[in-house]
mmCIF file of C-alpha atoms and ligand atoms in Angstrom:
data_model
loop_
_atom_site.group_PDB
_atom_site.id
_atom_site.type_symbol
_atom_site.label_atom_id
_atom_site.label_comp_id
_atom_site.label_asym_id
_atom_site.label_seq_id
_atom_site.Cartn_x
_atom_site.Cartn_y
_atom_site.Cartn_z
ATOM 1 C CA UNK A 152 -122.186 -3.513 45.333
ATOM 2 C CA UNK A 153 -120.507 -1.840 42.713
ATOM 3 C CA UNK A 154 -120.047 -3.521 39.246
ATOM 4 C CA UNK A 155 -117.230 -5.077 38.080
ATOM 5 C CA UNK A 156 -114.149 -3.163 35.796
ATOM 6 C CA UNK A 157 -114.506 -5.145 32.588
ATOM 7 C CA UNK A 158 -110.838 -6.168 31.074
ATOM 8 C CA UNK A 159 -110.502 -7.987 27.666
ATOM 9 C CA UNK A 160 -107.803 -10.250 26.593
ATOM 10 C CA UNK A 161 -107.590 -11.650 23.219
ATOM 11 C CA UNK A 162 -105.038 -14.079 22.371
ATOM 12 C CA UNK A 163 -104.062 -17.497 21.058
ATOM 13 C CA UNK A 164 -105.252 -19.885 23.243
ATOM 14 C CA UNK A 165 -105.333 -22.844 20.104
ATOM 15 C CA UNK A 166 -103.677 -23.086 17.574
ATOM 16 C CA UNK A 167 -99.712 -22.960 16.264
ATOM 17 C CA UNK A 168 -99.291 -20.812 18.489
ATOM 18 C CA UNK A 169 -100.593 -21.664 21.777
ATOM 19 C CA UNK A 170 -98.683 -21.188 24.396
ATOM 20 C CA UNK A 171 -98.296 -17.590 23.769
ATOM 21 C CA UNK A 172 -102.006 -17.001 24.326
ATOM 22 C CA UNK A 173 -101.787 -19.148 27.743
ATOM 23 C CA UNK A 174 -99.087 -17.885 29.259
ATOM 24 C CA UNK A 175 -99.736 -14.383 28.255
ATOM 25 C CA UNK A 176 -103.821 -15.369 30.069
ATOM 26 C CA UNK A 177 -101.865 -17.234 33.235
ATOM 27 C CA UNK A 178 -99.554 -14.118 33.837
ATOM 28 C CA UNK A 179 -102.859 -11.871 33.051
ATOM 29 C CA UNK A 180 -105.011 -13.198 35.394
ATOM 30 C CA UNK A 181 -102.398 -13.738 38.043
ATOM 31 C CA UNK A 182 -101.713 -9.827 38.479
ATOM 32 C CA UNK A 183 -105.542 -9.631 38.298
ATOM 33 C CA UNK A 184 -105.902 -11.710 40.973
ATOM 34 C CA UNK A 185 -103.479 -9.894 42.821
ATOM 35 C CA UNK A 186 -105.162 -6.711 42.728
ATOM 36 C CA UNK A 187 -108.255 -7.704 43.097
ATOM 37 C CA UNK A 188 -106.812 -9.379 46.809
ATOM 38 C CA UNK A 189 -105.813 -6.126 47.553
ATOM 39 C CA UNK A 190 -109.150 -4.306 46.886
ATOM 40 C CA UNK A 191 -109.459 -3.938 43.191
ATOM 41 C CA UNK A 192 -108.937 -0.619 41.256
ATOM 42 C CA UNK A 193 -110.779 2.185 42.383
ATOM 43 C CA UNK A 194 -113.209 0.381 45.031
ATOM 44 C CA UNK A 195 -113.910 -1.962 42.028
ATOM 45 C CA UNK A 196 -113.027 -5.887 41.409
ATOM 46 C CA UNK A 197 -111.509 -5.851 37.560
ATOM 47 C CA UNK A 198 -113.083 -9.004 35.443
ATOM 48 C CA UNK A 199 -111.678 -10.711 32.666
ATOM 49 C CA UNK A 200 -112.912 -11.796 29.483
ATOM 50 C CA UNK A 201 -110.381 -13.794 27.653
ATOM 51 C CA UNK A 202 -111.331 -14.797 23.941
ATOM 52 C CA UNK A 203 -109.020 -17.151 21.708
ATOM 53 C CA UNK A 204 -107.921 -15.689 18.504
ATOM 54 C CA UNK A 205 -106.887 -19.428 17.476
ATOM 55 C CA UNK A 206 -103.852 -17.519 16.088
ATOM 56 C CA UNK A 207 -105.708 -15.689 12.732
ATOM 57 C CA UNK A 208 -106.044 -11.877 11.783
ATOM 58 C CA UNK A 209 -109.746 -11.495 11.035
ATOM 59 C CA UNK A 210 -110.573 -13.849 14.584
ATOM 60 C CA UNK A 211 -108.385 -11.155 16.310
ATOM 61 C CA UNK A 212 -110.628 -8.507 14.579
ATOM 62 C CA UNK A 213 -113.744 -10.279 15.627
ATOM 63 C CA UNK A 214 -112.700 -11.161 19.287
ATOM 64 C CA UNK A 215 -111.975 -7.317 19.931
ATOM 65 C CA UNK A 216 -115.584 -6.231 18.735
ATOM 66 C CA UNK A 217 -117.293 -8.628 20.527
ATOM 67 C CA UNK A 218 -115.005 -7.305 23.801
ATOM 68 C CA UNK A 219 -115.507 -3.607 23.006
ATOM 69 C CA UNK A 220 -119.499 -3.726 21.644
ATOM 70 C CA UNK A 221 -120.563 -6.479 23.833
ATOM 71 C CA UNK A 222 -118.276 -7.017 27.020
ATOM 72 C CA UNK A 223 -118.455 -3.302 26.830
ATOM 73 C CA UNK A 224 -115.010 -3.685 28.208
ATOM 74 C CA UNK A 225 -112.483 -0.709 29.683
ATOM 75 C CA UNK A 226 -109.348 -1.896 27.813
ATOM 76 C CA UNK A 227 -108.355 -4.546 26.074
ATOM 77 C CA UNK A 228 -104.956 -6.456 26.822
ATOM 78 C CA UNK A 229 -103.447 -8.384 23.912
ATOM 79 C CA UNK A 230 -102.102 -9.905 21.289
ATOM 80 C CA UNK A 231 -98.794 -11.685 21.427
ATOM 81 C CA UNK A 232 -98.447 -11.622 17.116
ATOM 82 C CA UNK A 233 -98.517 -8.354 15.946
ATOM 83 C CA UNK A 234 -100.358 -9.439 12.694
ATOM 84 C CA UNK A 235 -102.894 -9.563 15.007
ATOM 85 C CA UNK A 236 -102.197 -6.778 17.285
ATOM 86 C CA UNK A 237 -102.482 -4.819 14.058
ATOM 87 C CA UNK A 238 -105.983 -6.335 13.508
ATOM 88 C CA UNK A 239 -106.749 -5.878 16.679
ATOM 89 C CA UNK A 240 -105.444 -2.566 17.309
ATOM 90 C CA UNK A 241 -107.198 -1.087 14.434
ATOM 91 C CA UNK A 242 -110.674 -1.547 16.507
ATOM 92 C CA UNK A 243 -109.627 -0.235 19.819
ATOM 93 C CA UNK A 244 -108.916 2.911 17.765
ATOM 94 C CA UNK A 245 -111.706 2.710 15.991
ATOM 95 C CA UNK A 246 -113.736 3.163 19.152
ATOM 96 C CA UNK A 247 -111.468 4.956 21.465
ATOM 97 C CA UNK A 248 -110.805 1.904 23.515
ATOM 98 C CA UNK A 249 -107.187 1.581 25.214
ATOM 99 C CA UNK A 250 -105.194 -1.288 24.206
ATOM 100 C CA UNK A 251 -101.964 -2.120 26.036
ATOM 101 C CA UNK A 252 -100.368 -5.327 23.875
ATOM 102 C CA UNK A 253 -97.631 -7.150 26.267
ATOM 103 C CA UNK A 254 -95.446 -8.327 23.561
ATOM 104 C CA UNK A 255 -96.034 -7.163 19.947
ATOM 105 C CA UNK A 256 -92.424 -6.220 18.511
ATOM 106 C CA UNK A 257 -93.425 -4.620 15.381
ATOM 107 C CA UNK A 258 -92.895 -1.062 14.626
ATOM 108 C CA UNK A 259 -96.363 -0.767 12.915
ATOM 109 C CA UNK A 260 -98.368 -1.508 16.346
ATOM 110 C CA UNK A 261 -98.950 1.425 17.857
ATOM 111 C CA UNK A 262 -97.850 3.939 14.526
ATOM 112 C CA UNK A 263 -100.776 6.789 14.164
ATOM 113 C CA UNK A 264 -102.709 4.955 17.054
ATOM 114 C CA UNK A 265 -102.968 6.884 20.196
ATOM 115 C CA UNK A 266 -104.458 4.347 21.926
ATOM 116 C CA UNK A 267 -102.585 1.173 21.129
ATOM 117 C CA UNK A 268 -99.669 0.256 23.547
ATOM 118 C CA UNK A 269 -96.833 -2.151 24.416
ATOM 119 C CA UNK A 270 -95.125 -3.047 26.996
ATOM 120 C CA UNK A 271 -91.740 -4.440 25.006
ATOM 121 C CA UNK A 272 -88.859 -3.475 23.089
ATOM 122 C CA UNK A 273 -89.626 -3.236 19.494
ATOM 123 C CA UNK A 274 -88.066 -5.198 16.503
ATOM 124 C CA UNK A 275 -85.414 -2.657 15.403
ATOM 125 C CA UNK A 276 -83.869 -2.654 19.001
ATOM 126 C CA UNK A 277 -83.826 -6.934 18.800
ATOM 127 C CA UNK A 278 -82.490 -7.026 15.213
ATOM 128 C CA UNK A 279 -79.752 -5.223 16.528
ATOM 129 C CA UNK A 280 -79.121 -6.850 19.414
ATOM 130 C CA UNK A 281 -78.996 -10.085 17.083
ATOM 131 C CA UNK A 282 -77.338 -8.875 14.423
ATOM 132 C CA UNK A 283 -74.626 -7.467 17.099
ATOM 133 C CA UNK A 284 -74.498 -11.448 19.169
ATOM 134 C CA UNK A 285 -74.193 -13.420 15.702
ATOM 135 C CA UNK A 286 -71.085 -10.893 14.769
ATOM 136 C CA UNK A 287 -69.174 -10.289 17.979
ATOM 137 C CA UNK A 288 -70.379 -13.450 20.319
ATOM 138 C CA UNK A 289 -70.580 -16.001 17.546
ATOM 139 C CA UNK A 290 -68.250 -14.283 15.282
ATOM 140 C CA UNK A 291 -70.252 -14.993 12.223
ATOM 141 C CA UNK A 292 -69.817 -12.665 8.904
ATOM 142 C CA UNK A 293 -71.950 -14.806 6.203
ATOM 143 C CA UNK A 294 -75.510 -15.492 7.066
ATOM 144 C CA UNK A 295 -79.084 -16.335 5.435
ATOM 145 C CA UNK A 296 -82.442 -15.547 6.614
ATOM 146 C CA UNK A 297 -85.283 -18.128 6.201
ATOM 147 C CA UNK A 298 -88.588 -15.792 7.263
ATOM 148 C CA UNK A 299 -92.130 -16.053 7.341
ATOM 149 C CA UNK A 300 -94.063 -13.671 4.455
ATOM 150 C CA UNK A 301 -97.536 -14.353 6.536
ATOM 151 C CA UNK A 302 -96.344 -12.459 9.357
ATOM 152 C CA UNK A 303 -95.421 -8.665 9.559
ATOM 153 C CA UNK A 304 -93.526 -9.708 12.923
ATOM 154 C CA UNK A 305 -91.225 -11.868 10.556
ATOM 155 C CA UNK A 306 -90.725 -9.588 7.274
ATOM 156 C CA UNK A 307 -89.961 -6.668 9.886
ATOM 157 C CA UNK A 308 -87.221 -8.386 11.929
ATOM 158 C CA UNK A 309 -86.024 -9.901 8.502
ATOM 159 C CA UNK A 310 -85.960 -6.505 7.011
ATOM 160 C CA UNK A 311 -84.283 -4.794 10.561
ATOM 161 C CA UNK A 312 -81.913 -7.378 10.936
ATOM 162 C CA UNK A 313 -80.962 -7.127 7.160
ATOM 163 C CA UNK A 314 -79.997 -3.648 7.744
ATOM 164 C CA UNK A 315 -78.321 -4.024 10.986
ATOM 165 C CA UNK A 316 -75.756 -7.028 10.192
ATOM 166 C CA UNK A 317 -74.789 -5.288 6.569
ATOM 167 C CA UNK A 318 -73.801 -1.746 8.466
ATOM 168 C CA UNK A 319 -72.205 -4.299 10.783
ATOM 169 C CA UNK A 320 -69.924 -5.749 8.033
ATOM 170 C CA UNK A 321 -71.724 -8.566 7.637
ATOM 171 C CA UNK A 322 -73.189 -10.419 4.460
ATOM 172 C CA UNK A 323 -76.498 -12.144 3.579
ATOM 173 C CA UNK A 324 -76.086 -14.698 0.991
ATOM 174 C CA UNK A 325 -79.169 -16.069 1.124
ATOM 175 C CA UNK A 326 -82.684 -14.789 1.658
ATOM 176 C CA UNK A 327 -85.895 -17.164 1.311
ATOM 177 C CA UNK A 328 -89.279 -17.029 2.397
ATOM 178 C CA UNK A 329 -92.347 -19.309 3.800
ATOM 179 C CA UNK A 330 -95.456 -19.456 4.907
ATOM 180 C CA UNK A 331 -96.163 -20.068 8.516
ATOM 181 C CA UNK A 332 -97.916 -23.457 9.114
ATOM 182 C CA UNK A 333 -95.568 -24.966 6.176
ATOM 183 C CA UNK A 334 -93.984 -28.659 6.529
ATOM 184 C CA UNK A 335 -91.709 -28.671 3.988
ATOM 185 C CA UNK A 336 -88.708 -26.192 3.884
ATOM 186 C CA UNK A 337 -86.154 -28.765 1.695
ATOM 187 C CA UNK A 338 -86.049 -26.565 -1.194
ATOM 188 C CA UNK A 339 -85.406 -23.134 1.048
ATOM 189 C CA UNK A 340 -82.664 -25.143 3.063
ATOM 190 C CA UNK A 341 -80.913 -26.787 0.041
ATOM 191 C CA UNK A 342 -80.754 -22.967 -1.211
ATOM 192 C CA UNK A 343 -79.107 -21.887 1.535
ATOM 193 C CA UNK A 344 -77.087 -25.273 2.068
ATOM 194 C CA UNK A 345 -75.231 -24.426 -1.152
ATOM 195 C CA UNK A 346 -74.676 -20.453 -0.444
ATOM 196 C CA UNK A 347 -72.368 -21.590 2.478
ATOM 197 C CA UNK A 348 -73.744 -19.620 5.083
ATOM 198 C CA UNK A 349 -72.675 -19.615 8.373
ATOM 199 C CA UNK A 350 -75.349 -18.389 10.735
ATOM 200 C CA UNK A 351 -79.404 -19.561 10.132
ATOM 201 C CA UNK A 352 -81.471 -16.151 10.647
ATOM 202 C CA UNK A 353 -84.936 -17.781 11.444
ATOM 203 C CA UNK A 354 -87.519 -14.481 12.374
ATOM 204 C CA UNK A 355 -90.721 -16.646 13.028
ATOM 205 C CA UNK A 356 -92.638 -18.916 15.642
ATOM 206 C CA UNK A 357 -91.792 -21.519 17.306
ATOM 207 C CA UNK A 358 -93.928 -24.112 15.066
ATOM 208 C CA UNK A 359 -91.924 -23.444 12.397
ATOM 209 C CA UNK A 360 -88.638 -22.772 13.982
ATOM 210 C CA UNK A 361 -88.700 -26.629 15.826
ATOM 211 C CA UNK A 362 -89.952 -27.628 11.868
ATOM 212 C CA UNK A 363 -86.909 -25.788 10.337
ATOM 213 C CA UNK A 364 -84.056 -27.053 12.673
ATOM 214 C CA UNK A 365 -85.357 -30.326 12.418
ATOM 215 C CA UNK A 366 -85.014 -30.361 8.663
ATOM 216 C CA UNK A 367 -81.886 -28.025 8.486
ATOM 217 C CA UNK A 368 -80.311 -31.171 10.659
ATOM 218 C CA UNK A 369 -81.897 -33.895 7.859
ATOM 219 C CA UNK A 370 -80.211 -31.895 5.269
ATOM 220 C CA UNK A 371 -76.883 -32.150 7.356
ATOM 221 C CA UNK A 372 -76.573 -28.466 7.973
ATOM 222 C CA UNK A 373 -74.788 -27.754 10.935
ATOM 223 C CA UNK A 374 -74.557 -23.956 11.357
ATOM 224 C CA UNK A 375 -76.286 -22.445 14.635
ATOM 225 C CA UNK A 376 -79.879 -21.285 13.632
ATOM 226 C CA UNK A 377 -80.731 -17.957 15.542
ATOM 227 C CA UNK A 378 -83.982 -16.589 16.175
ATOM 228 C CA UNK A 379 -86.075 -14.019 18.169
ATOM 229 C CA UNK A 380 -88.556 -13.815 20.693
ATOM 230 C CA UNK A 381 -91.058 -15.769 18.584
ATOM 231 C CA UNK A 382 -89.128 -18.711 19.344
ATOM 232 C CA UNK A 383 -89.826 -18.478 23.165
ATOM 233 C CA UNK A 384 -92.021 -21.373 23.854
ATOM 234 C CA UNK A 385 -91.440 -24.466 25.895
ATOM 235 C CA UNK A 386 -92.749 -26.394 23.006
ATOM 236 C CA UNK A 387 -89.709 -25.200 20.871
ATOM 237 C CA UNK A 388 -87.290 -27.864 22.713
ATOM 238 C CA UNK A 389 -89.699 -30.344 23.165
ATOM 239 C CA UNK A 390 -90.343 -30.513 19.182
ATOM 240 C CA UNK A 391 -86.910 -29.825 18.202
ATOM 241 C CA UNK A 392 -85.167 -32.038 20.437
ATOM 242 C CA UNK A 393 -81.531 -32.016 19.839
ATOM 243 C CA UNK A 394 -82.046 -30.256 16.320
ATOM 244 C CA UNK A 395 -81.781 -27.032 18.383
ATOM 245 C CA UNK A 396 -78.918 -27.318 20.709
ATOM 246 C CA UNK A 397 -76.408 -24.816 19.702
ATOM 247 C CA UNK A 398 -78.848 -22.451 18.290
ATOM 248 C CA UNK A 399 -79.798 -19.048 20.253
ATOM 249 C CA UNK A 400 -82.725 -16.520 20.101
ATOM 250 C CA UNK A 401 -83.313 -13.267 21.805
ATOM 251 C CA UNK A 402 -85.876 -12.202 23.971
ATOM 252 C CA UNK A 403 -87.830 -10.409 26.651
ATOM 253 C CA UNK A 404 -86.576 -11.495 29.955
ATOM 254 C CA UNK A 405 -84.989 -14.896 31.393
ATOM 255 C CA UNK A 406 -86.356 -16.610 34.149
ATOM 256 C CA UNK A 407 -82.771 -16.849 35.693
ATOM 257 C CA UNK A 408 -82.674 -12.883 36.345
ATOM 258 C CA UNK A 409 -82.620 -11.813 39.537
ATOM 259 C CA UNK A 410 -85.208 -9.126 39.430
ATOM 260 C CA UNK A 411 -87.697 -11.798 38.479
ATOM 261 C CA UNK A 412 -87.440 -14.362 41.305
ATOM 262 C CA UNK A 413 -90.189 -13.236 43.152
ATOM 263 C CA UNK A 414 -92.314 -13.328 40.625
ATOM 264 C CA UNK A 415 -90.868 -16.624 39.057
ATOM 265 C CA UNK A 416 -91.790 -18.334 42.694
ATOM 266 C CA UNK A 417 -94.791 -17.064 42.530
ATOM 267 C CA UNK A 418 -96.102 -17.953 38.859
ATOM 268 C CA UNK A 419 -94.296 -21.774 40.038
ATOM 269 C CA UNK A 420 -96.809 -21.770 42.875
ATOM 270 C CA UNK A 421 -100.203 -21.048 41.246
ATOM 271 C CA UNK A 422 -99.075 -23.318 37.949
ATOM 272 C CA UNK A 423 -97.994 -26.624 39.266
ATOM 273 C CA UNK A 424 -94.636 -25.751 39.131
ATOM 274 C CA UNK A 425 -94.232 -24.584 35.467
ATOM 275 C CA UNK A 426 -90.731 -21.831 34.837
ATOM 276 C CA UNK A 427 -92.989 -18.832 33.214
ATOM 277 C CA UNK A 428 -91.783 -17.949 29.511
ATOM 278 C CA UNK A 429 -90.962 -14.186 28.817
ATOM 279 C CA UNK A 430 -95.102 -13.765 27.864
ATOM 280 C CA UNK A 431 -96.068 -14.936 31.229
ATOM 281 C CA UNK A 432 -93.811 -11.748 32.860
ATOM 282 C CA UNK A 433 -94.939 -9.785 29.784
ATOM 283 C CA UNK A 434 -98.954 -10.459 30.418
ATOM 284 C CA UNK A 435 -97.860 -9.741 34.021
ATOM 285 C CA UNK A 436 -96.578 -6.446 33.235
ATOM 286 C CA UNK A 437 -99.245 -5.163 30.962
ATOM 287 C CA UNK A 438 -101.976 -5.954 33.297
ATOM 288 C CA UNK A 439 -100.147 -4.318 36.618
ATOM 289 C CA UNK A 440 -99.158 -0.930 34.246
ATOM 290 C CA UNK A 441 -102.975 -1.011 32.948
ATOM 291 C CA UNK A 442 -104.116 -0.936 36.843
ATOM 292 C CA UNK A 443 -101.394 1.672 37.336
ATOM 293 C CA UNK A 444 -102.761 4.088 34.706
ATOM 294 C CA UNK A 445 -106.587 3.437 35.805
ATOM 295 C CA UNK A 446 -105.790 4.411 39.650
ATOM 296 C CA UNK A 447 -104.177 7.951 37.951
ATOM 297 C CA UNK A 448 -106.543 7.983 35.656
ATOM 298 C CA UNK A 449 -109.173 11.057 36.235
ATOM 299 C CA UNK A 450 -111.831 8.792 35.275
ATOM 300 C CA UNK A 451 -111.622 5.126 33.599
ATOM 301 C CA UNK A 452 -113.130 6.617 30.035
ATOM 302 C CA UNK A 453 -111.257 5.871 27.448
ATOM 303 C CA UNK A 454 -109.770 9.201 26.747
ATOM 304 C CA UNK A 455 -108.910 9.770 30.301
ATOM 305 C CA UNK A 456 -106.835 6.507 30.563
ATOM 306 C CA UNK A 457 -105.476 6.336 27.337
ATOM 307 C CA UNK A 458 -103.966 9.695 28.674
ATOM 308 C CA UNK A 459 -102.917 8.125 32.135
ATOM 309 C CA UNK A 460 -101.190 5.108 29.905
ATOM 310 C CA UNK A 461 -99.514 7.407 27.849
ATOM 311 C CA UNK A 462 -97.477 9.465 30.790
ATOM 312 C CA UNK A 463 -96.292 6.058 32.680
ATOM 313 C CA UNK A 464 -92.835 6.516 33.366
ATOM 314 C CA UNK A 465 -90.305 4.109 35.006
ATOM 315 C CA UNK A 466 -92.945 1.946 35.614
ATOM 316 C CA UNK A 467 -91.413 -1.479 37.360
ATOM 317 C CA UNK A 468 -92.427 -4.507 35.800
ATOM 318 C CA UNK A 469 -91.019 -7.945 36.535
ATOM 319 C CA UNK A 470 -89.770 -7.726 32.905
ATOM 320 C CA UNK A 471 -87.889 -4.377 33.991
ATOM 321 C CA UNK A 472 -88.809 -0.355 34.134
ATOM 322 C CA UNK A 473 -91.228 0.676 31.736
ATOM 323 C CA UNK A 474 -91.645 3.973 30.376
ATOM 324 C CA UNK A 475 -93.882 5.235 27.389
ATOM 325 C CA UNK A 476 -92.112 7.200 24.239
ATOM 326 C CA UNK A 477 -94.055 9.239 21.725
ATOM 327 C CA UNK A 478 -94.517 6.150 19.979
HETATM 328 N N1 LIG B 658 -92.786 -10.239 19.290
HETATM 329 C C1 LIG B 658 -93.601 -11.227 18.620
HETATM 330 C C2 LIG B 658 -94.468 -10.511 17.589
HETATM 331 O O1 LIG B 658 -94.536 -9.320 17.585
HETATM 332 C C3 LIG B 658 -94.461 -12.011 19.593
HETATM 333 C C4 LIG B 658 -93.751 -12.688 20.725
HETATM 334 C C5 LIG B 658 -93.287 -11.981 21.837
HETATM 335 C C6 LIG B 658 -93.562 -14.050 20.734
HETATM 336 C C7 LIG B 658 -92.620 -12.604 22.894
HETATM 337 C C8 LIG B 658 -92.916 -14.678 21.779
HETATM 338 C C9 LIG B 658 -92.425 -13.961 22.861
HETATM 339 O O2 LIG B 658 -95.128 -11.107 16.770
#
């Protein structure tokens, strides 16, 4: 019997931000499955080794060595926050492991890493996609931006969408920070509160986000809050309750799109009937375009597939076609 191809996924399975580690893991292991139905990847069955980063840098760090120097796995899939992506990322390079991360927006990913992936759009193409919607869709020319300084995902898409909504005519009147896993934003909100904005520019999780509308509603704030993909999370309704109606956020795919029924049926079927967020199609898609490259690949070292990633072109994912850039 041949042995088993070795796959590590690191991601938040605990923690504030939970649900992006399991439904990255559930749309993971369902492609897994898939191919391993159909044979596997070179006459091989592909294993995975998932490890929970509980949401923190240096645990990200730590969960990728043990996968690379113990697992002695073939590539590593993951993380959702690019904090940790970074973290992460930093020892596949290190040791010449691919890394393929499904949904980490930030620009500084995969810079000067040849073997660090994604599978997404990045942060300056959502900032102005956002900064575009809160102008022309929601007609909005003052806004504030309450961000998280803990996470480079946050300070990047503060920074991007900064730039995008100025050059766009708008204003920002108001710019305050936090620190994820805070419970108290009154003073940040009453800041804003009196610079009359008119549009909420929220760039963090979904923890904080439900926390944030919640209070912005106390204070008796009634502009539309707006956020981006960290804000996809089922638990972002069910905490915020009515303090989010009216408020939008960007992201990956929608469950609604045509070119994902099939797989939206199918995710339904093997999780008791759950709607997949954008990470379950995202973990999908960076598993299936991992077993893409390793069936081109001239052999599944890591030099050899990092080069097989690196040419994938048009690839179709359930999340849409999927090509690599220089970056
Ligand atoms: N893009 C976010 C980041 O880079 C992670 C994320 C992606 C969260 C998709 C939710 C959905 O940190």
């Amino acid at each position: 019997v041949e042995e088993t191809i070795k796959v590590g996924h690191y991601g938040s399975m605990t923690g504030s931000e939970a649900t992006f580690g399991q439904s990255t893991d559930r749309g993971i292991r369902m492609a897994i499955e898939e191919v391993n139905a159909k044979g596997g990847v070179k006459g091989r069955k592909i294993e995975l080794i998932t490890y929970d980063t509980k949401g923190d840098s240096s645990e990200a760090g730590k969960a990728v060595t043990r996968l690379i120097t113990s697992d002695k796995v073939t590539a590593v899939l993951g993380e959702v926050a690019s904090s940790l992506s970074i973290a992460g990322g930093a020892v596949c390079q290190q040791y010449g492991v691919p890394m393929i991360s499904p949904s980490s927006t930030n620009a500084r990913v995969t810079v000067g890493k040849d073997f660090v992936f994604r599978v997404c759009f990045t942060d300056d193409f959502q900032a102005f996609a956002l900064a575009k919607f809160a102008r022309e869709n929601l007609g909005k020319t003052k806004a504030a931006i309450l961000y998280d300084q803990k996470q480079a995902y946050s300070k990047g898409l503060r920074d991007e969408f900064t730039k995008a909504f100025k050059k766009m005519g708008g204003e920002i009147v108001d710019d305050q920070a936090y620190s994820g896993g805070d419970q108290d934003f009154s003073a940040q909100l009453s800041n804003i509160r009196s610079k009359n904005a008119e549009v909420l520019f929220v760039p963090g999780y979904y923890t904080d986000g439900a926390a944030i509308a919640i209070q912005a509603r106390k204070l008796g704030m009634k502009l539309p809050l707006l956020g981006g993909d960290g804000w996809d999370s089922e638990q972002l309704g069910k905490i915020a309750g009515d303090s989010i109606v009216g408020s939008f956020y960007s992201n990956h795919s929608a469950p609604d799109q045509p070119d994902m029924a099939d797989f939206v049926t199918k995710y339904k079927a093997q999780f008791a009937g759950a709607t997949p967020d954008a990470l379950g199609g995202l973990g999908y898609d960076a598993a299936m375009l991992l077993v893409d490259a390793m069936n081109r690949a001239k052999s599944l070292g890591g030099k050899d597939l990092r080069d097989a990633i690196a040419v994938t072109s048009g690839f179709p994912g359930v999340t849409g076609a999927i090509t690599m850039d220089k970056n």
